[in-house]
Short mmCIF file of C-alpha atoms and ligand atoms in Angstrom, two decimals:
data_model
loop_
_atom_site.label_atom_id
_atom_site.label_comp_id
_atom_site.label_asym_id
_atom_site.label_seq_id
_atom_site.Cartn_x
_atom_site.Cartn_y
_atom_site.Cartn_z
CA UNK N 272 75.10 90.17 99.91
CA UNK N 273 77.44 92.52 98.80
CA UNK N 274 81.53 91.51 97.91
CA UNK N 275 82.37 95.42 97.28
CA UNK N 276 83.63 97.22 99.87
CA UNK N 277 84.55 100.90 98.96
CA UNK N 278 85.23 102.68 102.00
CA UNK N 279 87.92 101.63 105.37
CA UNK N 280 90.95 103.32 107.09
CA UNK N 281 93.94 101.58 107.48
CA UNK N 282 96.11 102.71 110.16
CA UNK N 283 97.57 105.46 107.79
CA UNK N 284 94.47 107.39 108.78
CA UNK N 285 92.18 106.48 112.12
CA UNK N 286 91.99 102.45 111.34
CA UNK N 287 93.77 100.41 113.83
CA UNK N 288 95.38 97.52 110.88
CA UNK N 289 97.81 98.63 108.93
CA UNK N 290 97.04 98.02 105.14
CA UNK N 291 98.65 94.60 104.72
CA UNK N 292 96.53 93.33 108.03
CA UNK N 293 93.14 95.21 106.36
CA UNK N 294 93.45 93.78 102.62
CA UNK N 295 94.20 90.38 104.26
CA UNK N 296 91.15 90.47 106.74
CA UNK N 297 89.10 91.75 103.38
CA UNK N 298 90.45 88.56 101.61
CA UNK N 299 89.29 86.41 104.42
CA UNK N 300 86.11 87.87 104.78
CA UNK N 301 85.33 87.08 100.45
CA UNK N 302 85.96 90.89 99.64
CA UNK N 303 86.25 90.27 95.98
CA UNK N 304 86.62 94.37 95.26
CA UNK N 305 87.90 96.44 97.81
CA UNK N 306 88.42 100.58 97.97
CA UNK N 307 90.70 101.80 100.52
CA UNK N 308 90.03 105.35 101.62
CA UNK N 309 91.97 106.67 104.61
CA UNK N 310 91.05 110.23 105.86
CA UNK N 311 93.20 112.80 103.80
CA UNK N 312 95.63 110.43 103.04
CA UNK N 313 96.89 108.31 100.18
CA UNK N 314 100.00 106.85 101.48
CA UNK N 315 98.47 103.15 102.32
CA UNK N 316 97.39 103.11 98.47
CA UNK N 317 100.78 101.15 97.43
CA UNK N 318 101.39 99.01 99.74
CA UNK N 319 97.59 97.71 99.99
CA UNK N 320 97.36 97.15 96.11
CA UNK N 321 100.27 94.88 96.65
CA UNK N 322 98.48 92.53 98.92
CA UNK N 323 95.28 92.34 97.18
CA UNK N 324 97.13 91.60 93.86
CA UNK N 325 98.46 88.66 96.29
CA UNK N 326 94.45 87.58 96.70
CA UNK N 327 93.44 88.86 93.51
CA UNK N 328 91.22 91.33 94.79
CA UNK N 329 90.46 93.70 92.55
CA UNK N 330 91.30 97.09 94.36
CA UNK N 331 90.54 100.65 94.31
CA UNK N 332 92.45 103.70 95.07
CA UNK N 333 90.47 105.82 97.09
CA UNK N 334 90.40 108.59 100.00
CA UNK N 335 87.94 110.27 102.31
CA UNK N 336 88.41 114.11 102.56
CA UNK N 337 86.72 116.38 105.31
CA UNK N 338 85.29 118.93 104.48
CA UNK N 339 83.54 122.20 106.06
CA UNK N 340 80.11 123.40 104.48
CA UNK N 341 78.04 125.55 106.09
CA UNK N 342 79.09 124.90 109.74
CA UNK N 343 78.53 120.75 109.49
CA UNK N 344 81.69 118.43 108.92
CA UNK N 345 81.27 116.64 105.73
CA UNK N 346 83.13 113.63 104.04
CA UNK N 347 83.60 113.30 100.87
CA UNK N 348 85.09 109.53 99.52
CA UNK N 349 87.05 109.56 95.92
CA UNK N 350 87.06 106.12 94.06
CA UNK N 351 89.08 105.38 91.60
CA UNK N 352 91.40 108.39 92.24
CA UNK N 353 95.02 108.92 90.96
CA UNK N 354 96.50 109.49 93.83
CA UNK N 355 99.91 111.05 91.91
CA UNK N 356 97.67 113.56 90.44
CA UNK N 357 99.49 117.16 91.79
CA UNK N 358 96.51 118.95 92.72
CA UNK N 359 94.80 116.36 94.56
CA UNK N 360 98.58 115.56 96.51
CA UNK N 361 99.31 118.94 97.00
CA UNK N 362 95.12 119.67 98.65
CA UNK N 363 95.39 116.60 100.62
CA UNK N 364 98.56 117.73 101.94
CA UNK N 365 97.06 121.56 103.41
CA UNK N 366 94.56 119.32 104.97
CA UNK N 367 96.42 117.54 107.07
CA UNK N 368 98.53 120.40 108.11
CA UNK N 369 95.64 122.15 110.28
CA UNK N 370 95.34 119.01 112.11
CA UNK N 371 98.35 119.11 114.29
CA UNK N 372 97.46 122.30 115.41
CA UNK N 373 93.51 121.34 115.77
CA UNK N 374 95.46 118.78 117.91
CA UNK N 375 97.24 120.96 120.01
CA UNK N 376 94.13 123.16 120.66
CA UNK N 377 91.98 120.09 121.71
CA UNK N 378 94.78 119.24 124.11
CA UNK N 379 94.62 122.55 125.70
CA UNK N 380 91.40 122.72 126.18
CA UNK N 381 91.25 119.22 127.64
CA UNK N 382 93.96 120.44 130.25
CA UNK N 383 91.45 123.02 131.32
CA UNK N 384 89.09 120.35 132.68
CA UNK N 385 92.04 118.25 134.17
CA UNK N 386 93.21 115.82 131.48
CA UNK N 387 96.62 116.57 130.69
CA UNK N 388 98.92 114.60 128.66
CA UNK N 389 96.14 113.78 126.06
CA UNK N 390 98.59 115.37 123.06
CA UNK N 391 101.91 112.82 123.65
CA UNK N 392 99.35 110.16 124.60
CA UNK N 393 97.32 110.31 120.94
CA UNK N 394 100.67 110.76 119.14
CA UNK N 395 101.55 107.45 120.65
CA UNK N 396 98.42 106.20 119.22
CA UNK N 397 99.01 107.92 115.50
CA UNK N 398 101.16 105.70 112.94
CA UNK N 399 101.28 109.12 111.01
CA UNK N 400 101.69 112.07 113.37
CA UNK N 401 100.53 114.77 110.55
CA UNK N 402 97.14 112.63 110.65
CA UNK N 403 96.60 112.95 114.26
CA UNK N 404 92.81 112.64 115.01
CA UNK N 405 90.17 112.44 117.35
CA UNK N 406 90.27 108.73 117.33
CA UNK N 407 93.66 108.77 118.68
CA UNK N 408 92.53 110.94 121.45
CA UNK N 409 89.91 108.95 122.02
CA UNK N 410 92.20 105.38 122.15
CA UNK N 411 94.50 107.09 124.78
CA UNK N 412 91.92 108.41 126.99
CA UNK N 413 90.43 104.88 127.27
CA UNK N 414 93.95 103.85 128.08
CA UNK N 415 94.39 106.57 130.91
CA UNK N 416 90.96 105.25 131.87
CA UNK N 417 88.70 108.40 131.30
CA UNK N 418 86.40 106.55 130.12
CA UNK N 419 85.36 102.89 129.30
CA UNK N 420 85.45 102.76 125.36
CA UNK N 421 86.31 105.14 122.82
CA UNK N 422 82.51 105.62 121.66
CA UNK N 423 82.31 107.19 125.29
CA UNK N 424 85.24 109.69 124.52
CA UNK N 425 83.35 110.53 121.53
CA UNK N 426 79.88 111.38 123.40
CA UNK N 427 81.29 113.08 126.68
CA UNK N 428 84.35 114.80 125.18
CA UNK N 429 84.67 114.58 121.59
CA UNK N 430 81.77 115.98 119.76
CA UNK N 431 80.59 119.37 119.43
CA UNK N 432 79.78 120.99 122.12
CA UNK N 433 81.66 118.82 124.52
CA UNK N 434 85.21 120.21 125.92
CA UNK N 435 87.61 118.64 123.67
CA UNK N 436 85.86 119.37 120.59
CA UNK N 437 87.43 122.77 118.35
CA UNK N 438 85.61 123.39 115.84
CA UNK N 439 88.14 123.46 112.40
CA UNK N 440 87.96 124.99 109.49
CA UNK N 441 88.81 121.44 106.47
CA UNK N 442 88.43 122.11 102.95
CA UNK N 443 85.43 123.35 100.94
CA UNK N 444 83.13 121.30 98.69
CA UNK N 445 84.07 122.55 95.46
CA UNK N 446 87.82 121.66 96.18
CA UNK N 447 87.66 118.08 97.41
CA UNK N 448 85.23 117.34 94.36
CA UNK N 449 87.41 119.13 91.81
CA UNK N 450 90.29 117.41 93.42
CA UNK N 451 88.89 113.81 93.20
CA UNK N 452 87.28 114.55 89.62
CA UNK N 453 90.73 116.04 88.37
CA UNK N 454 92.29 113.15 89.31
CA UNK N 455 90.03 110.99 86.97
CA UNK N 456 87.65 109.60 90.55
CA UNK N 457 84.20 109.82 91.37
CA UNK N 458 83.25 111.80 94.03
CA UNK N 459 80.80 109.99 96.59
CA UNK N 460 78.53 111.24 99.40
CA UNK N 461 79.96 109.33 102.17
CA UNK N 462 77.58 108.14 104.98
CA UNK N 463 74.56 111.04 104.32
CA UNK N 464 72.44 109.65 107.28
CA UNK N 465 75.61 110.48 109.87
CA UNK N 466 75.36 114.26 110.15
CA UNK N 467 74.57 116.79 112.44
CA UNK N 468 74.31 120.34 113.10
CA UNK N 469 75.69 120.26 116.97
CA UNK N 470 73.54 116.85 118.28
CA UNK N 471 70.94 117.35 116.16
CA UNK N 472 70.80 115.42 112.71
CA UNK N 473 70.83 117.42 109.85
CA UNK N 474 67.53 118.67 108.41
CA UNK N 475 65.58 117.39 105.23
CA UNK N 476 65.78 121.05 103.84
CA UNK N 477 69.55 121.34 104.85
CA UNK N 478 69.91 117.58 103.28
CA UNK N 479 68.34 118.51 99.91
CA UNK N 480 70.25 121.83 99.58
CA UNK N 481 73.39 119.81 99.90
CA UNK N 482 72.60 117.23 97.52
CA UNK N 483 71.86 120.02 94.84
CA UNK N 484 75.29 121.86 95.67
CA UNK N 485 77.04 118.01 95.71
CA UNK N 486 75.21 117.44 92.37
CA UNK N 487 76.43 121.13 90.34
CA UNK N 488 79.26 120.86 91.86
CA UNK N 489 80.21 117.65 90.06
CA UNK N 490 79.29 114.78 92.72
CA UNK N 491 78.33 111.67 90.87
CA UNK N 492 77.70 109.16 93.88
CA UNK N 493 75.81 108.81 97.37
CA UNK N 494 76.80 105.87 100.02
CA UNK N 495 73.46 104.28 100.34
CA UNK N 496 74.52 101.19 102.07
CA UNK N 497 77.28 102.08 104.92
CA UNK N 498 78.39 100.69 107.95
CA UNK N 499 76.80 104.20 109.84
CA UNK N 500 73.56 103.12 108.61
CA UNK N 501 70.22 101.57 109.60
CA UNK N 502 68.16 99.71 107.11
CA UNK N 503 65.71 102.02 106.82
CA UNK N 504 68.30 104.92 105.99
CA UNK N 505 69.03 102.38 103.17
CA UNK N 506 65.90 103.01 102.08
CA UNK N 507 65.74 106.88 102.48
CA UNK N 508 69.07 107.76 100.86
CA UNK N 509 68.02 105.10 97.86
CA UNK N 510 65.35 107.73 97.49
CA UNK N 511 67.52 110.29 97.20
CA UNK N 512 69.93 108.67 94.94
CA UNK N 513 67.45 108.55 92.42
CA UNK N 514 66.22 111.90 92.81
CA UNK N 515 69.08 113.18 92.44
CA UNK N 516 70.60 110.71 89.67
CA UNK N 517 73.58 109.60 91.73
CA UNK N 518 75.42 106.56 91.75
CA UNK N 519 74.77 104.33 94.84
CA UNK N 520 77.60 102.83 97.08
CA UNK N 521 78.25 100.67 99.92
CA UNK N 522 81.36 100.30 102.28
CA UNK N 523 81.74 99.10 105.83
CA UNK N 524 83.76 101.92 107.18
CA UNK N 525 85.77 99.43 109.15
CA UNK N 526 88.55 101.40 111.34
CA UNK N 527 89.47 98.07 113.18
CA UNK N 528 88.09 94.64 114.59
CA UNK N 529 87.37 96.65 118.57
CA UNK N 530 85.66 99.51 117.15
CA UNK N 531 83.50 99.15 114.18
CA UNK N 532 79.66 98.67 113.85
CA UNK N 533 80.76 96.54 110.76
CA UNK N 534 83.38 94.50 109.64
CA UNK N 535 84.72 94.50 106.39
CA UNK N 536 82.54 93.10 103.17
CA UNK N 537 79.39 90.97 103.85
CA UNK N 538 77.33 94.10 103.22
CA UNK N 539 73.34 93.87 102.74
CA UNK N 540 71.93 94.22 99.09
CA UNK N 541 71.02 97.97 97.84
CA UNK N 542 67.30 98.67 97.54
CA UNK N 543 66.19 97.84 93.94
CA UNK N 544 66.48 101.03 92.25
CA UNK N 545 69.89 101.65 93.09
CA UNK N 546 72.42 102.31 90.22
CA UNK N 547 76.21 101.08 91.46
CA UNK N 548 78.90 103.37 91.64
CA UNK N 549 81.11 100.50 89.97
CA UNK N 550 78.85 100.29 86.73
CA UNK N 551 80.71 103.40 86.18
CA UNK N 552 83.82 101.65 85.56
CA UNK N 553 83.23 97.98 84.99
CA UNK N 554 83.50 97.25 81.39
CA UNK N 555 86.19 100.02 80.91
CA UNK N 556 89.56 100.02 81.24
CA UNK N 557 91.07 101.90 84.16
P1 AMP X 800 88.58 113.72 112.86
O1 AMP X 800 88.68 113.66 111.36
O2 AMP X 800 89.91 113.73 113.54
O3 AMP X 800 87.67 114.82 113.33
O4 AMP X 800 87.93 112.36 113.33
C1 AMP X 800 86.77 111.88 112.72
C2 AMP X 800 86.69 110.39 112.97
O5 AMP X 800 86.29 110.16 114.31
C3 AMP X 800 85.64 109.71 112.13
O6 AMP X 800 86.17 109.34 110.89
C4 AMP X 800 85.32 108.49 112.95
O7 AMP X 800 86.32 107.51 112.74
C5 AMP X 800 85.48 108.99 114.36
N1 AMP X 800 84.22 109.39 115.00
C6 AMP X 800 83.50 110.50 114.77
N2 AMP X 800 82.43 110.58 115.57
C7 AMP X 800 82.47 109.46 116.34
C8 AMP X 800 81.65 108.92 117.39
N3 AMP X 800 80.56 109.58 117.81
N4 AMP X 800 82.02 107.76 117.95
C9 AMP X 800 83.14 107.11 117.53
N5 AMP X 800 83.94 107.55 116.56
C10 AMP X 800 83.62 108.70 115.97
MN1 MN X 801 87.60 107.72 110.94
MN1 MN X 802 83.56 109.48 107.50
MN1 MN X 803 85.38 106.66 106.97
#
């Protein structure tokens, strides 16, 4: 079993705990080296340091930034990030300005089919308002009762294709990995196995085109073991880590104790071949 776990939100971004509740929870569960990594979003970074100084975790700054290639929705995790560093503020920051008004354009088009309200109701549901998300659209519409659980938001209204999903333009590849790198982190593949192009998942051709743009571009690591995978993707993006000389990582993406497939920590062992991401920096001083 693994005691790394190197990617959850904290209420900052989509998580439901805020980072205090999160790094405690991690302690409790034996975390013994914890990343947090909120979508576009550093601001929990301070205050969750604190606490696992408190449990003598040894934490990582990280983040998860969306990005756009081609037309899929890709996110790209930075460990060991400085999250001070001006280029890397100042592109998290235009990220999270298009998503109030992605936000507004959801809620519109969720008022055409009848459900109005949905924009004051996720605001209510957003700790930060400038990271306002589908997840928070998702928690209030389960609250106006539109649906059971937020996983059923997700699959009748939230994904592409379905009427409040707008399509949105985040950042490009190149930038969130010259970003993270800049800032002296390693850019990370999070949870390969988890796209699609509309329903469908992405293609082995589409897959291996990525991985060779990730690679030039300056990616150094692949999450192999995640919380959105099944064993056997374990397996399969092992394989690819190797092929394509990237670092393996794991991480739970936790978002709260209601809605995650995994809790924090307690994560299965990588296949054999697997490099870590953190034999990258253990040993050196960071
Ligand atoms: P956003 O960045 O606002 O588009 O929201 C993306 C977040 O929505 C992801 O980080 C997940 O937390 C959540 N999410 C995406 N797809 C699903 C799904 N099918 N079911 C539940 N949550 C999802
Ligand atoms: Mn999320
Ligand atoms: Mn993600
Ligand atoms: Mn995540």
């Amino acid at each position: 079993m693994l005691d790394y776990d190197l990617h959850c939100h904290s209420n900052v971004s989509d998580g439901t705990l805020t980072p205090t509740e999160l790094v405690t929870r991690a302690a409790g569960r034996e975390v013994k080296v914890l990343a947090l990594t909120d979508h576009d979003a550093v601001s929990g970074l301070t205050e969750a340091a604190q606490v696992a100084a408190q449990y003598s975790i040894e934490f990582i700054n990280g983040v998860e930034i969306s990005v756009t290639w081609r037309k899929h929705t890709l996110h790209i995790v930075g460990l060991h990030i400085d999250p001070e560093n001006p280029a890397l503020a100042e592109g998290l920051r235009t990220i999270r300005s298009g998503r109030r008004h992605r936000a507004e354009l959801m809620a519109e088009s969720l008022a055409r089919c009848g459900i109005g309200g949905v924009l004051e109701g996720a605001l209510r549901y957003a700790s930060n308002p400038d990271m306002i998300g589908r997840t928070h659209f998702a928690r209030y519409m389960v609250e106006a009762g539109h649906c059971k659980d937020v996983r059923s938001v997700f699959n009748r209204y939230l994904v592409n294709g379905k009427p409040g999903y707008v399509p949105h333009d985040w950042t490009n590849l190149q930038d969130a990995i010259s970003w993270i790198r800049a800032s002296g982190g390693i850019a990370v593949l999070a949870h390969p196995g988890r796209y699609t192009a509309g329903r469908k998942a992405m293609g082995k051709t589409t897959l291996v085109e990525l991985l060779k743009e990730f690679v030039e571009l300056g990616g150094q690591g692949i999450e192999v073991v995640s919380g959105s995978h099944t064993p056997p993707q374990y397996a399969e993006f092992a394989r690819y880590a190797k092929e394509f000389n990237l670092l393996s990582s794991c991480g739970s993406d936790f978002h709260g104790p209601e809605e995650s497939y995994r809790d924090l920590g307690r994560l299965p062992d990588f296949p054999l071949e697997c490099i870590p991401v953190w034999t990258s920096w253990e040993g050196k001083a960071v």
